[in-house]
XYZ file of C-alpha atoms in Angstrom:
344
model
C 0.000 0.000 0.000
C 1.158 3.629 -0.609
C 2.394 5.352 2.304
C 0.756 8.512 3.137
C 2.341 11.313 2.621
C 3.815 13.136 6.140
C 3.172 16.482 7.219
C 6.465 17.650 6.304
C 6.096 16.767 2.576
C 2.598 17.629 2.245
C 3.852 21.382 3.300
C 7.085 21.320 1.349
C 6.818 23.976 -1.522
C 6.595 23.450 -5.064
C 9.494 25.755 -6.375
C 8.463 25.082 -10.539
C 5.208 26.454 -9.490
C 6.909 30.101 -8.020
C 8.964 29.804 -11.218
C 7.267 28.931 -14.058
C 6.526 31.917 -16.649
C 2.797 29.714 -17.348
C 1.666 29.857 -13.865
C -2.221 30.764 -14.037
C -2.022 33.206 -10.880
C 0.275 35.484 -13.180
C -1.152 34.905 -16.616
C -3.575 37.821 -17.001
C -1.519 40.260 -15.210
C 1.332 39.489 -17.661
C -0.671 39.495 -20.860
C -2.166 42.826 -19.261
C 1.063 44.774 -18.695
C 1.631 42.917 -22.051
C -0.893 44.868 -23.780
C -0.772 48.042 -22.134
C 2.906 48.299 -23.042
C 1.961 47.920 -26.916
C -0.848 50.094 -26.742
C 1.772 52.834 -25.116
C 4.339 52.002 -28.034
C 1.457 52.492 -30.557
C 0.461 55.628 -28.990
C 4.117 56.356 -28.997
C 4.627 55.405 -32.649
C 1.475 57.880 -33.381
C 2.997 60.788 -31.446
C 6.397 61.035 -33.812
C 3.930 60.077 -37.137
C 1.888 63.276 -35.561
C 5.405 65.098 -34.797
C 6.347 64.353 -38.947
C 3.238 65.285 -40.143
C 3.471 68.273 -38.627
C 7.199 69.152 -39.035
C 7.739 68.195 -42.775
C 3.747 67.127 -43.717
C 4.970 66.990 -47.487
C 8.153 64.990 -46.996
C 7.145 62.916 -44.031
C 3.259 62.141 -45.360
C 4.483 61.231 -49.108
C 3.944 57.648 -49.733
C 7.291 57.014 -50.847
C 8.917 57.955 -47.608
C 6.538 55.934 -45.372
C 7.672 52.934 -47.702
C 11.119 54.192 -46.883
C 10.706 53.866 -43.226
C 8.946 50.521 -43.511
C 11.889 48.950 -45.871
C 14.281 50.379 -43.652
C 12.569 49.100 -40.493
C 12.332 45.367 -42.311
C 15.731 44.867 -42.039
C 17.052 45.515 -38.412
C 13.431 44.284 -38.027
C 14.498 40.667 -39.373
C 17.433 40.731 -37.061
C 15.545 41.920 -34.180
C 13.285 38.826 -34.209
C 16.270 36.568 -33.969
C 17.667 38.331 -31.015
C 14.473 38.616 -29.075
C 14.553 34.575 -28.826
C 18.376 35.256 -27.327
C 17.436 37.552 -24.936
C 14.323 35.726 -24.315
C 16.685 32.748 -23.185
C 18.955 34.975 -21.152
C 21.349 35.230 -24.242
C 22.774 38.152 -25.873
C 24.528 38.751 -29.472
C 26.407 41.383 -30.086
C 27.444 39.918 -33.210
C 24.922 40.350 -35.418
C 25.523 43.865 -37.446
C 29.205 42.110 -38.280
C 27.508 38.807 -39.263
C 25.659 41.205 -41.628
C 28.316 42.738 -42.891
C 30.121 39.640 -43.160
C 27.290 37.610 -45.271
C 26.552 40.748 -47.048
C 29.948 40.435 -48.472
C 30.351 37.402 -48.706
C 27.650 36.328 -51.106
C 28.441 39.778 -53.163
C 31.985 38.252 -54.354
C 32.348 37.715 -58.423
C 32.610 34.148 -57.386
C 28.997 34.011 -55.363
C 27.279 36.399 -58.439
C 27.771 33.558 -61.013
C 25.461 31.547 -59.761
C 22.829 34.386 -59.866
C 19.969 35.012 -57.582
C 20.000 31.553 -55.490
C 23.984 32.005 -54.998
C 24.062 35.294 -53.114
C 20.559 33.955 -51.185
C 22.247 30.765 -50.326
C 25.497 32.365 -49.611
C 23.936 34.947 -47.649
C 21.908 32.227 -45.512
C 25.131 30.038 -44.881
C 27.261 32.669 -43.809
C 24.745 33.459 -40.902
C 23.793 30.450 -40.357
C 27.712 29.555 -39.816
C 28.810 32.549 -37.744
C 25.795 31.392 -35.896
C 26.551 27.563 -35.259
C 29.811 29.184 -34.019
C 28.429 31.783 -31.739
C 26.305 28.616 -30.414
C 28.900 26.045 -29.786
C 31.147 28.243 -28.205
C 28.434 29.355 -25.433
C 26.639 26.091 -25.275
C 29.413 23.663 -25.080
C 32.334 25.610 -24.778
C 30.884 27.336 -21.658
C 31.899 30.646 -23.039
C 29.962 34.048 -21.314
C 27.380 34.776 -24.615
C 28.943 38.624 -24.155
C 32.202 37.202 -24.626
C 31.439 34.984 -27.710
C 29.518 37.588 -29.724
C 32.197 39.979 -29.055
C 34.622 38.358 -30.367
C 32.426 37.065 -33.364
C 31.848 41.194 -33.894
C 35.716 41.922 -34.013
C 36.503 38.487 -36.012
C 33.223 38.661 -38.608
C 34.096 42.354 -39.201
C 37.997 41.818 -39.628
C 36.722 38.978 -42.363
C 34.447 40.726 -43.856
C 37.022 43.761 -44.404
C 39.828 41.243 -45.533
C 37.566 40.249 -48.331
C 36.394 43.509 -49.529
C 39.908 45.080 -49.261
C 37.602 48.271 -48.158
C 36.179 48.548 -50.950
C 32.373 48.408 -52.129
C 31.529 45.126 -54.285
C 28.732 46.251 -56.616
C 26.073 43.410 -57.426
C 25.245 42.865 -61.122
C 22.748 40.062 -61.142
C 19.398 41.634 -62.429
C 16.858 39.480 -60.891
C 18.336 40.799 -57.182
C 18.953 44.531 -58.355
C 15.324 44.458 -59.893
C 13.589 43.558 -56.077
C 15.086 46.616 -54.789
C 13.480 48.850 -57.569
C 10.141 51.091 -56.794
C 8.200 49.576 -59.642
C 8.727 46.149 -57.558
C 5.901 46.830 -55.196
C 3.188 43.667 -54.577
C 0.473 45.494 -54.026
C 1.827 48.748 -53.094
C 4.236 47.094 -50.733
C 8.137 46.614 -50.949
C 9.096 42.794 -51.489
C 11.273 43.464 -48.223
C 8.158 44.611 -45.978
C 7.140 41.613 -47.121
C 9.623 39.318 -46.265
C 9.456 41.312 -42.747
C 6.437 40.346 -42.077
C 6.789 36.786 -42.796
C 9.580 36.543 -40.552
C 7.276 38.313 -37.451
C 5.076 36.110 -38.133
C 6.942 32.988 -38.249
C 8.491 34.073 -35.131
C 4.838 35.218 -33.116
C 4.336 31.360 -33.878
C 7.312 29.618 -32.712
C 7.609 32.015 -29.794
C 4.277 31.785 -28.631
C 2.456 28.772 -29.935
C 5.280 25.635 -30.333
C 7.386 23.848 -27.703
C 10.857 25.567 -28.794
C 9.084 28.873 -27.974
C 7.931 27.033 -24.006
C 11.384 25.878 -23.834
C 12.984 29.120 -24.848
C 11.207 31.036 -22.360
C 11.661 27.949 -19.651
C 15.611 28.556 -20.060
C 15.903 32.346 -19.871
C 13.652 32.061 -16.743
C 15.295 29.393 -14.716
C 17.953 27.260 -16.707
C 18.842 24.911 -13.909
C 15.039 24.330 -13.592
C 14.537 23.842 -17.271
C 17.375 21.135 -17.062
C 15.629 19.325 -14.539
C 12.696 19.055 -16.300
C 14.061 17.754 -19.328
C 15.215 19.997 -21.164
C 18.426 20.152 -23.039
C 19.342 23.486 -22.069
C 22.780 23.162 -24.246
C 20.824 22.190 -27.454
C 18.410 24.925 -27.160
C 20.859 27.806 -26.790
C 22.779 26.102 -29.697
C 19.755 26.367 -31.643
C 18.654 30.174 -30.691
C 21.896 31.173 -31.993
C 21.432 29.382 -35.043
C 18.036 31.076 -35.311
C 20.023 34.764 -34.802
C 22.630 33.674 -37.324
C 19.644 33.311 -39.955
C 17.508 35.929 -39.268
C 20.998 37.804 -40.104
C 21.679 36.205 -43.150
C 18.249 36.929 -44.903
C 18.677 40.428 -43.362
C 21.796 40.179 -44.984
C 20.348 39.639 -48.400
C 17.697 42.128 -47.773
C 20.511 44.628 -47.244
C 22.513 43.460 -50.852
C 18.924 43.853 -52.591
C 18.016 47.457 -51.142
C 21.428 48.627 -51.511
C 23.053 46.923 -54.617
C 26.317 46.336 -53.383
C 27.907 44.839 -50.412
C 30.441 46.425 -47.893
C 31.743 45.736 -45.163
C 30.590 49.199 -43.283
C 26.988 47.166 -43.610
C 25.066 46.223 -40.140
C 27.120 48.944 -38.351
C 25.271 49.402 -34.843
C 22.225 46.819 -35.903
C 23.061 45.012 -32.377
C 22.744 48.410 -30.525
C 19.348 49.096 -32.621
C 17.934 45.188 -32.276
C 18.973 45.095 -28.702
C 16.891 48.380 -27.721
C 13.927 47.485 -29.791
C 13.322 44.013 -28.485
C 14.224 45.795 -24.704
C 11.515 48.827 -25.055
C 8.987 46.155 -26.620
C 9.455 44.661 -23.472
C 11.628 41.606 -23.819
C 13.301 41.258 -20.216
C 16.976 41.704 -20.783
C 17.626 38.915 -17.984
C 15.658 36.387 -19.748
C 12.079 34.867 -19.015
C 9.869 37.007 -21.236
C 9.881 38.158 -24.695
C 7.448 39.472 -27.240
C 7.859 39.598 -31.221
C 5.060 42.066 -31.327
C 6.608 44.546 -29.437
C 10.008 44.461 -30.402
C 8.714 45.059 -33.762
C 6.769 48.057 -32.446
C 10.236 48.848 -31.265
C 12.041 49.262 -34.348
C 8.845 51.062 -36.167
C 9.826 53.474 -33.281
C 13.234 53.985 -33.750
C 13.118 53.811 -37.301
C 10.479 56.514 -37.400
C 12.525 59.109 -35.374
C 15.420 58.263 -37.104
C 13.281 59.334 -40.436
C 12.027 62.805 -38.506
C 15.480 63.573 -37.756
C 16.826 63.202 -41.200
C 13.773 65.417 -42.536
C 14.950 67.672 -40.175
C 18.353 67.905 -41.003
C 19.634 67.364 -37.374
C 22.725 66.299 -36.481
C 23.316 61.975 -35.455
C 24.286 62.944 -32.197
C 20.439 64.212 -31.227
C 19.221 61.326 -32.385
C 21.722 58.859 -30.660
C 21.034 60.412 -27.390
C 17.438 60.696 -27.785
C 17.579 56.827 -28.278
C 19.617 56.562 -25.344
C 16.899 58.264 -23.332
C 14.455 55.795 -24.292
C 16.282 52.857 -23.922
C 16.761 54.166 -19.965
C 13.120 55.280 -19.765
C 12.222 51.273 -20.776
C 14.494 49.270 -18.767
C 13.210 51.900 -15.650
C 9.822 50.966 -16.813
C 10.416 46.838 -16.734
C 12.297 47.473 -13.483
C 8.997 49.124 -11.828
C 6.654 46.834 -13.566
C 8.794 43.661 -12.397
C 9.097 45.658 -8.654
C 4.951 45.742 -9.205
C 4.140 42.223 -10.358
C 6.115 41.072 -7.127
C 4.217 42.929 -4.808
């Protein structure tokens, strides 16, 4: 017969209840704060289109420009998606604007451009995908700090990618990738890019939020060691998140040959500053255990916006570095006072 179970045990606590991101006590408030934040971002996002409508109404308001800020905003948009799953995990890249660069490159060379349109795609892809498995073997099984890692993908990936250009710009001459950059390419009134943007938030709303990798990611950026003892090869899944960043940069990668024509290595310059504070002010928790595609892509319509108001205004970089500064701060005090709240 089963023994019943003594006092002792039956008040012992359940620690994977306190610690699991699922628990039912803390669902609504989560998806609450989850939907007030990206109702604030939209009302941000409709205070700077206000601000350019009212600054520059002809420039800012012109369809062309709005496509502008959208095509612009698909590309550190792709890459933002991939690192919201590493900081979701507890992870960071700083690699990823030099894995850019470094793909971009890469599939640009005379060699790549003979084999047309699928080389420099499948080039591109490889190259991230690579830097990627590297990235993810280091910190995985090599036990590596992810800060460390990255870094020294950044300063290796952009040393590469500056070897093989010599410095200078490697112009791409395939037609069938010059002609998706072109205005007249529009599906529907919207870039091929935007397009491929939105696939890739979408794709990533569904394995973050609605598949087992996306349980598991959030499981190991909450509580690792509790994640391993429930099964869950911890090592595998970072290896794969990484792999998932090194993609997401080598389509962004492509993106970046197709709206600009050429490839440098200059290209992806500050992207992991840019992804980093998207995916933070959407509300991704920069210590892991929480992250949301929707609003780190509200996040980089943000920046990318004021970045667009700025230009229209002719002022100078430095105003618009430090006003991004001041929102990154604002956010993280924002997640700090929300956490502070949801403990109470």
């Amino acid at each position: 017969m089963t023994q019943p179970a003594s006092p002792a045990q039956q008040d012992a606590p359940i620690p994977a209840v306190k610690s699991t991101p699922g628990n039912g006590s803390r669902r609504r408030p989560l998806g609450l704060r989850a939907d007030v934040r990206n109702l604030s971002l939209l009302g941000v996002l409709a205070v700077l289109i206000a601000v350019g409508g009212i600054t520059k109404p002809d420039a800012f308001l012109d369809s062309s420009n709005l496509q502008l800020v959208l095509t612009q905003a698909s590309i550190i948009g792709v890459v933002t998606v991939g690192m919201t799953f590493v900081i979701t995990s507890g992870g960071i890249d700083l690699s990823v604007g030099a894995i850019v660069a470094l793909a971009s490159v890469w599939a640009t060379t005379l060699a790549t451009q003979e084999y047309g349109f699928a080389g420099i795609l499948f080039t591109a892809v490889v190259v991230g995908l690579g830097c990627g498995l590297v990235n993810g073997l280091l910190i995985a099984y090599g036990g590596m700090v992810p800060f460390i890692a990255t870094l020294a993908m950044l300063a290796s990936a952009r040393g590469l990618a500056l070897q093989i250009t010599d410095g200078k710009t490697q112009m791409v001459t395939v037609n069938s990738v010059l002609d998706l950059g072109i205005k007249d390419a529009n599906i529907l009134g919207v870039p091929p890019l935007v397009l491929v943007f939105a696939a890739v938030t979408v794709i990533g709303w569904l394995l973050l939020n609605r598949t087992t990798f996306g349980r598991r990611t959030v499981a190991v950026g909450g509580n690792a060691e509790a994640a391993r003892l429930a099964g869950i090869d911890v090592r595998r899944q970072r290896l794969y998140l990484y792999l998932l960043s090194g993609l997401c940069c080598g389509i962004a990668a492509f993106m970046l040959i197709v709206l600009a024509g050429s490839g440098q290595n200059t290209n992806g310059n500050l992207y992991e500053l840019d992804a980093i504070a998207a995916a933070i002010i959407g509300g991704t928790l920069l210590s892991g255990g929480r992250g949301t595609i929707v609003g780190s892509v509200l996040g980089v319509l943000v920046f990318t916006t004021i970045t667009n108001i700025f230009a229209l205004n002719n002022l100078e970089s430095a105003v618009q570095q430090i006003a991004k500064g001041a929102i990154i701060v604002a956010a993280v005090l924002v997640q700090h006072r929300t956490l502070r709240g949801g403990e109470a």
